[in-house]
Amino acid sequence: MTAKVIDGKAFAAQTRAQVAEHVTRLKEENGITPGLAVILVGEDPASEVYVSHKHKATVEVGMESFEYKMPADTSEEDLFALIDKLNADPAVHGILCQFPVPDHLDERRTVARIDPSKDVDGLSVANAGRLSTGQQSLVSCTPLGCLMLLRDEYDSLSGLEAVVVGRSNLFGKPMAQLLLGENCTVTIAHSRTKDLAEVCKRADILVAAVGRAEMVQGDWVKPGATVIDVGITRVPHPEKPGKTKLLGDVHFEGAAKVAGAITPVPGGVGPMTIACLLANTLTACCRAHGLTEPEGLTA
Ligand code: NAP
């Protein structure tokens, strides 16, 4: 078998176009423009790139983008004063603080300060708790993106055997909750899982979020399974000295011979993350105004 390669880049572009359509309608019919505020503390170059990508994507879908760059020595008091101001601002529907923050600041306390209804990264205890108890929540962007890709592959996920490798709060746990919400039978595997290859081989849906390049081999994959590769590891490029390339957690060539469908790295899951950040901001805006949520863009 040769797997279908899931084009996450194209799906993300389609998702962003859907968001843009809703934003246009919100403006025309309700006079509302969704707004996303992004806070960056310090000058981490990678974070600056991520924040500028988020800004560009936000503006492209017609949303208001508010950027706050704070110096690396910003006190918790000053950071929280800004978050409080944004929590109270009706023009701001989504707030995110780009991580990592400098060492003297605490990520958990920072996330906890953001109003859960504006926590578009879905990282707060409130949103994680709501997700795991089946209540309306804002869901962490990357797992939400994976769910959208999976829903596009199947008429229904109900009854499928799903294995999620990785149990982080950022990805593995919310991914497992989302799959459970779709009535999959879910196994969460991690670094202490015994016979990981055998566990993976049970999966109709295999999601790998570990951060170990090409760990999942082709013979770990059940024939016909859908493989979602979340891992990103930068390695030296084998043919271009001085250059690097990205590898996923799955040995792509091996798995693609067995799977029914598979996401590549890059160009699979990655592009869905920002698309889902925009989707979450739109959802938060609709909820704030008591309007119907956009179909297909929420969990
Ligand atoms: P993380 O917090 O480091 O969690 C990694 C998980 O993998 C842990 O649960 C760990 O198990 C498990 N693990 C480690 N070694 C293992 C092994 N040998 N066998 C089985 N499980 C093992 O990472 P994360 O934040 O979830 O991210 C995982 C990967 O996804 C990274 O490569 C990250 O860059 C990528 N990622 C991509 C996106 C995106 O595309 N936008 C977003 C988020 C994450 P224990 O809990 O037992 O230690």
Short mmCIF file of C-alpha atoms and ligand atoms in Angstrom, two decimals:
data_model
loop_
_atom_site.label_atom_id
_atom_site.label_comp_id
_atom_site.label_asym_id
_atom_site.label_seq_id
_atom_site.Cartn_x
_atom_site.Cartn_y
_atom_site.Cartn_z
CA MET A 1 0.00 0.00 0.00
CA THR A 2 1.14 3.55 -0.62
CA ALA A 3 -0.45 6.02 1.74
CA LYS A 4 -2.30 9.14 0.74
CA VAL A 5 -0.18 12.09 1.86
CA ILE A 6 -2.38 14.49 3.85
CA ASP A 7 -1.72 18.03 2.65
CA GLY A 8 -1.83 20.04 5.87
CA LYS A 9 -0.68 23.19 4.13
CA ALA A 10 -3.64 23.15 1.75
CA PHE A 11 -6.07 22.20 4.54
CA ALA A 12 -4.74 25.03 6.71
CA ALA A 13 -5.16 27.51 3.83
CA GLN A 14 -8.75 26.30 3.43
CA THR A 15 -9.34 26.69 7.18
CA ARG A 16 -7.93 30.23 7.16
CA ALA A 17 -10.17 31.08 4.19
CA GLN A 18 -13.19 29.75 6.13
CA VAL A 19 -12.21 31.92 9.11
CA ALA A 20 -11.81 34.95 6.81
CA GLU A 21 -15.30 34.38 5.39
CA HIS A 22 -16.81 34.32 8.90
CA VAL A 23 -14.87 37.45 9.86
CA THR A 24 -16.25 39.31 6.82
CA ARG A 25 -19.76 38.25 7.76
CA LEU A 26 -19.28 39.29 11.40
CA LYS A 27 -18.14 42.72 10.29
CA GLU A 28 -20.92 43.21 7.75
CA GLU A 29 -23.82 41.75 9.72
CA ASN A 30 -22.84 42.54 13.30
CA GLY A 31 -20.27 45.33 13.08
CA ILE A 32 -17.82 43.18 15.06
CA THR A 33 -14.13 42.60 14.29
CA PRO A 34 -12.48 39.73 16.17
CA GLY A 35 -9.25 40.79 17.88
CA LEU A 36 -6.19 38.77 18.91
CA ALA A 37 -3.60 40.14 21.35
CA VAL A 38 -0.15 38.55 21.41
CA ILE A 39 2.33 39.31 24.18
CA LEU A 40 6.04 38.74 23.70
CA VAL A 41 8.36 39.18 26.68
CA GLY A 42 12.07 39.42 25.81
CA GLU A 43 13.89 39.03 22.53
CA ASP A 44 14.06 35.31 21.79
CA PRO A 45 14.62 35.27 17.99
CA ALA A 46 12.52 32.14 17.35
CA SER A 47 9.63 33.62 19.36
CA GLU A 48 9.89 36.88 17.40
CA VAL A 49 9.49 34.89 14.16
CA TYR A 50 6.47 32.99 15.52
CA VAL A 51 4.83 36.22 16.71
CA SER A 52 5.35 37.92 13.35
CA HIS A 53 3.81 34.90 11.56
CA LYS A 54 0.81 35.06 13.89
CA HIS A 55 0.44 38.80 13.30
CA LYS A 56 0.53 38.35 9.51
CA ALA A 57 -1.99 35.50 9.56
CA THR A 58 -4.33 37.45 11.87
CA VAL A 59 -4.33 40.50 9.61
CA GLU A 60 -4.78 38.34 6.49
CA VAL A 61 -8.11 36.93 7.76
CA GLY A 62 -9.34 40.44 8.53
CA MET A 63 -8.97 40.30 12.31
CA GLU A 64 -7.50 43.01 14.50
CA SER A 65 -3.97 42.14 15.67
CA PHE A 66 -2.65 43.72 18.87
CA GLU A 67 1.04 43.13 19.56
CA TYR A 68 2.72 43.86 22.87
CA LYS A 69 6.50 43.56 23.05
CA MET A 70 7.81 43.84 26.60
CA PRO A 71 11.45 43.94 27.71
CA ALA A 72 13.10 40.77 29.08
CA ASP A 73 13.21 42.26 32.62
CA THR A 74 9.44 42.89 32.73
CA SER A 75 8.12 42.13 36.22
CA GLU A 76 5.25 39.73 36.81
CA GLU A 77 3.27 42.66 38.15
CA ASP A 78 3.64 44.60 34.88
CA LEU A 79 2.89 41.54 32.74
CA PHE A 80 -0.23 40.77 34.78
CA ALA A 81 -1.33 44.43 34.61
CA LEU A 82 -1.25 44.15 30.80
CA ILE A 83 -3.14 40.83 30.85
CA ASP A 84 -5.77 42.33 33.19
CA LYS A 85 -6.19 45.27 30.81
CA LEU A 86 -6.62 42.91 27.82
CA ASN A 87 -9.02 40.69 29.79
CA ALA A 88 -11.23 43.75 30.29
CA ASP A 89 -10.93 45.08 26.72
CA PRO A 90 -14.03 44.20 24.62
CA ALA A 91 -12.05 44.64 21.36
CA VAL A 92 -9.78 41.74 22.41
CA HIS A 93 -11.32 38.27 22.05
CA GLY A 94 -8.15 36.19 22.24
CA ILE A 95 -4.98 36.62 24.30
CA LEU A 96 -1.80 34.63 24.10
CA CYS A 97 1.56 35.04 25.71
CA GLN A 98 4.34 33.62 23.53
CA PHE A 99 6.36 31.01 25.45
CA PRO A 100 9.05 30.54 26.63
CA VAL A 101 9.03 33.60 28.89
CA PRO A 102 12.23 34.68 30.73
CA ASP A 103 13.12 32.50 33.73
CA HIS A 104 11.87 34.92 36.41
CA LEU A 105 8.32 34.61 35.03
CA ASP A 106 6.10 31.57 35.59
CA GLU A 107 4.27 30.13 32.58
CA ARG A 108 1.50 28.47 34.60
CA ARG A 109 0.75 31.62 36.60
CA THR A 110 0.79 33.64 33.38
CA VAL A 111 -1.68 31.35 31.62
CA ALA A 112 -3.87 31.31 34.74
CA ARG A 113 -4.09 35.10 34.64
CA ILE A 114 -5.69 35.07 31.17
CA ASP A 115 -9.50 35.03 31.21
CA PRO A 116 -10.33 31.39 30.16
CA SER A 117 -12.86 32.71 27.62
CA LYS A 118 -9.96 34.54 25.90
CA ASP A 119 -7.36 31.75 26.36
CA VAL A 120 -7.12 30.92 22.63
CA ASP A 121 -4.08 28.70 23.20
CA GLY A 122 -6.37 26.52 25.35
CA LEU A 123 -3.59 26.01 27.89
CA SER A 124 -5.37 27.03 31.09
CA VAL A 125 -6.44 24.56 33.76
CA ALA A 126 -9.98 25.87 33.26
CA ASN A 127 -10.02 24.98 29.56
CA ALA A 128 -8.24 21.63 30.07
CA GLY A 129 -10.77 20.76 32.79
CA ARG A 130 -13.71 21.77 30.63
CA LEU A 131 -12.41 19.67 27.74
CA SER A 132 -11.94 16.61 29.92
CA THR A 133 -15.42 16.96 31.44
CA GLY A 134 -17.09 17.41 28.06
CA GLN A 135 -17.90 21.10 28.52
CA GLN A 136 -17.51 23.93 26.06
CA SER A 137 -13.86 24.99 26.01
CA LEU A 138 -11.12 26.52 23.92
CA VAL A 139 -8.85 23.69 22.79
CA SER A 140 -5.08 23.74 22.40
CA CYS A 141 -4.43 24.65 18.74
CA THR A 142 -2.24 21.74 17.51
CA PRO A 143 -4.52 18.92 18.75
CA LEU A 144 -7.53 20.82 17.39
CA GLY A 145 -5.75 20.98 14.03
CA CYS A 146 -5.08 17.24 14.10
CA LEU A 147 -8.73 16.56 14.89
CA MET A 148 -9.77 18.64 11.89
CA LEU A 149 -7.41 16.69 9.62
CA LEU A 150 -8.77 13.40 10.97
CA ARG A 151 -12.41 14.44 10.59
CA ASP A 152 -11.62 15.21 6.98
CA GLU A 153 -10.31 11.66 6.45
CA TYR A 154 -13.27 9.78 7.92
CA ASP A 155 -17.06 10.04 7.82
CA SER A 156 -17.00 9.15 11.52
CA LEU A 157 -14.22 8.43 14.00
CA SER A 158 -16.60 6.51 16.26
CA GLY A 159 -15.32 3.13 17.42
CA LEU A 160 -11.86 3.52 15.90
CA GLU A 161 -8.82 2.43 17.89
CA ALA A 162 -6.63 5.51 18.48
CA VAL A 163 -3.13 5.53 19.98
CA VAL A 164 -1.55 8.83 21.00
CA VAL A 165 2.19 8.58 21.72
CA GLY A 166 3.08 11.41 24.11
CA ARG A 167 1.22 12.70 27.17
CA SER A 168 2.13 16.39 27.36
CA ASN A 169 -0.41 18.93 28.62
CA LEU A 170 0.19 20.92 25.44
CA PHE A 171 -0.58 18.10 23.01
CA GLY A 172 -0.94 14.45 24.08
CA LYS A 173 -3.57 14.84 26.79
CA PRO A 174 -5.89 17.21 24.90
CA MET A 175 -5.48 15.09 21.74
CA ALA A 176 -6.57 12.00 23.64
CA GLN A 177 -9.56 13.88 25.10
CA LEU A 178 -10.62 15.06 21.66
CA LEU A 179 -10.44 11.52 20.25
CA LEU A 180 -12.41 10.23 23.22
CA GLY A 181 -14.98 12.93 22.47
CA GLU A 182 -15.26 11.42 18.98
CA ASN A 183 -15.95 8.00 20.55
CA CYS A 184 -12.59 6.49 19.65
CA THR A 185 -11.10 3.85 21.93
CA VAL A 186 -8.04 5.75 23.09
CA THR A 187 -4.67 4.59 24.39
CA ILE A 188 -2.10 7.12 25.58
CA ALA A 189 1.46 5.80 25.29
CA HIS A 190 4.58 7.42 26.76
CA SER A 191 8.21 6.78 27.63
CA ARG A 192 7.34 3.98 30.10
CA THR A 193 4.94 2.15 27.79
CA LYS A 194 5.91 -1.50 27.32
CA ASP A 195 5.99 -2.97 23.80
CA LEU A 196 5.35 0.41 22.22
CA ALA A 197 5.58 -1.03 18.70
CA GLU A 198 2.81 -3.56 19.50
CA VAL A 199 0.64 -0.87 21.08
CA CYS A 200 1.07 1.36 17.99
CA LYS A 201 0.23 -1.54 15.70
CA ARG A 202 -3.28 -1.72 17.21
CA ALA A 203 -4.08 1.79 16.03
CA ASP A 204 -6.49 2.72 13.26
CA ILE A 205 -5.37 6.26 14.12
CA LEU A 206 -1.76 6.66 15.24
CA VAL A 207 -0.73 10.09 16.53
CA ALA A 208 2.95 10.58 17.39
CA ALA A 209 3.97 13.60 19.50
CA VAL A 210 7.26 12.66 21.11
CA GLY A 211 10.06 14.80 19.66
CA ARG A 212 12.31 11.86 18.65
CA ALA A 213 13.15 11.87 14.97
CA GLU A 214 11.80 8.88 13.01
CA MET A 215 11.15 6.81 16.14
CA VAL A 216 7.96 5.22 14.79
CA GLN A 217 8.96 2.63 12.19
CA GLY A 218 6.95 1.34 9.27
CA ASP A 219 6.41 -2.05 10.96
CA TRP A 220 4.77 -0.30 13.95
CA VAL A 221 1.91 0.81 11.69
CA LYS A 222 -1.29 -1.19 11.12
CA PRO A 223 -2.00 -1.59 7.39
CA GLY A 224 -4.41 1.13 6.28
CA ALA A 225 -4.04 3.23 9.46
CA THR A 226 -4.04 7.02 9.45
CA VAL A 227 -0.76 8.34 10.84
CA ILE A 228 -0.56 11.88 12.23
CA ASP A 229 3.03 12.99 12.82
CA VAL A 230 3.25 15.92 15.22
CA GLY A 231 6.96 15.70 16.05
CA ILE A 232 9.42 18.29 14.81
CA THR A 233 13.16 17.71 15.16
CA ARG A 234 15.73 19.83 13.36
CA VAL A 235 18.72 17.79 12.17
CA PRO A 236 21.79 18.56 10.01
CA HIS A 237 20.89 18.23 6.33
CA PRO A 238 22.46 14.99 4.96
CA GLU A 239 23.28 16.49 1.53
CA LYS A 240 23.66 20.22 2.19
CA PRO A 241 26.53 20.97 4.58
CA GLY A 242 25.73 23.74 7.07
CA LYS A 243 21.97 23.43 6.40
CA THR A 244 19.32 21.74 8.50
CA LYS A 245 16.09 19.89 7.78
CA LEU A 246 13.01 18.94 9.78
CA LEU A 247 12.13 15.37 10.68
CA GLY A 248 8.96 14.05 12.23
CA ASP A 249 8.55 11.32 14.84
CA VAL A 250 7.59 8.83 12.13
CA HIS A 251 9.91 7.20 9.60
CA PHE A 252 7.94 8.60 6.67
CA GLU A 253 9.07 6.33 3.83
CA GLY A 254 8.60 3.17 5.90
CA ALA A 255 5.20 4.19 7.33
CA ALA A 256 3.88 5.46 3.98
CA LYS A 257 4.25 1.94 2.54
CA VAL A 258 1.83 0.56 5.15
CA ALA A 259 -0.51 3.37 6.22
CA GLY A 260 -3.68 4.43 4.45
CA ALA A 261 -2.95 8.12 5.00
CA ILE A 262 -0.08 10.03 6.60
CA THR A 263 0.93 13.62 7.37
CA PRO A 264 4.38 14.69 6.14
CA VAL A 265 6.87 16.82 8.09
CA PRO A 266 6.99 19.64 7.16
CA GLY A 267 3.65 20.47 5.58
CA GLY A 268 1.37 18.25 7.65
CA VAL A 269 0.29 19.18 11.16
CA GLY A 270 2.49 22.30 11.51
CA PRO A 271 0.47 24.70 9.33
CA MET A 272 -2.74 23.78 11.18
CA THR A 273 -1.55 25.35 14.45
CA ILE A 274 -1.84 29.00 13.39
CA ALA A 275 -5.01 28.25 11.41
CA CYS A 276 -6.55 26.89 14.64
CA LEU A 277 -5.36 29.90 16.64
CA LEU A 278 -7.39 32.05 14.26
CA ALA A 279 -10.33 29.62 14.47
CA ASN A 280 -10.20 29.79 18.28
CA THR A 281 -10.14 33.60 18.22
CA LEU A 282 -13.21 33.60 15.98
CA THR A 283 -14.94 31.09 18.28
CA ALA A 284 -14.10 33.19 21.36
CA CYS A 285 -15.46 36.29 19.63
CA CYS A 286 -18.74 34.57 18.65
CA ARG A 287 -19.18 33.27 22.20
CA ALA A 288 -18.44 36.70 23.71
CA HIS A 289 -21.25 38.18 21.61
CA GLY A 290 -23.69 35.29 22.06
CA LEU A 291 -23.51 34.46 18.34
CA THR A 292 -23.62 31.02 16.70
CA GLU A 293 -20.21 29.36 16.64
CA PRO A 294 -18.59 28.72 13.27
CA GLU A 295 -19.33 25.18 12.11
CA GLY A 296 -16.35 22.85 11.57
CA LEU A 297 -13.88 25.16 13.30
CA THR A 298 -14.39 23.98 16.87
CA ALA A 299 -14.02 20.69 18.72
P1 NAP B 1 6.98 16.90 25.41
O1 NAP B 1 6.27 17.77 26.38
O2 NAP B 1 8.46 16.80 25.47
O3 NAP B 1 6.34 15.44 25.52
C1 NAP B 1 6.92 14.36 24.85
C2 NAP B 1 6.16 13.11 25.21
O4 NAP B 1 6.79 12.04 24.52
C3 NAP B 1 6.19 12.76 26.69
O5 NAP B 1 4.90 12.40 27.11
C4 NAP B 1 7.15 11.59 26.76
O6 NAP B 1 6.83 10.62 27.74
C5 NAP B 1 6.99 10.96 25.41
N1 NAP B 1 8.19 10.21 25.06
C6 NAP B 1 9.48 10.60 25.12
N2 NAP B 1 10.31 9.61 24.72
C7 NAP B 1 9.52 8.57 24.41
C8 NAP B 1 9.77 7.27 23.94
N3 NAP B 1 11.00 6.81 23.72
N4 NAP B 1 8.72 6.45 23.74
C9 NAP B 1 7.46 6.87 23.96
N5 NAP B 1 7.16 8.10 24.39
C10 NAP B 1 8.18 8.94 24.61
O7 NAP B 1 6.63 17.33 23.92
P2 NAP B 1 5.34 18.02 23.24
O8 NAP B 1 5.28 19.46 23.62
O9 NAP B 1 4.13 17.17 23.45
O10 NAP B 1 5.78 17.92 21.72
C11 NAP B 1 6.09 16.69 21.10
C12 NAP B 1 6.61 16.94 19.71
O11 NAP B 1 5.62 17.60 18.95
C13 NAP B 1 7.85 17.84 19.65
O12 NAP B 1 8.67 17.43 18.59
C14 NAP B 1 7.27 19.21 19.33
O13 NAP B 1 8.19 20.04 18.65
C15 NAP B 1 6.12 18.82 18.44
N6 NAP B 1 5.03 19.81 18.42
C16 NAP B 1 4.69 20.36 17.22
C17 NAP B 1 3.69 21.30 17.16
C18 NAP B 1 3.31 21.88 15.84
O14 NAP B 1 3.47 21.26 14.82
N7 NAP B 1 2.84 23.07 15.75
C19 NAP B 1 3.01 21.70 18.32
C20 NAP B 1 3.33 21.08 19.52
C21 NAP B 1 4.34 20.13 19.57
P3 NAP B 1 6.92 10.89 29.34
O15 NAP B 1 5.73 11.72 29.66
O16 NAP B 1 6.88 9.54 29.92
O17 NAP B 1 8.21 11.62 29.57
#
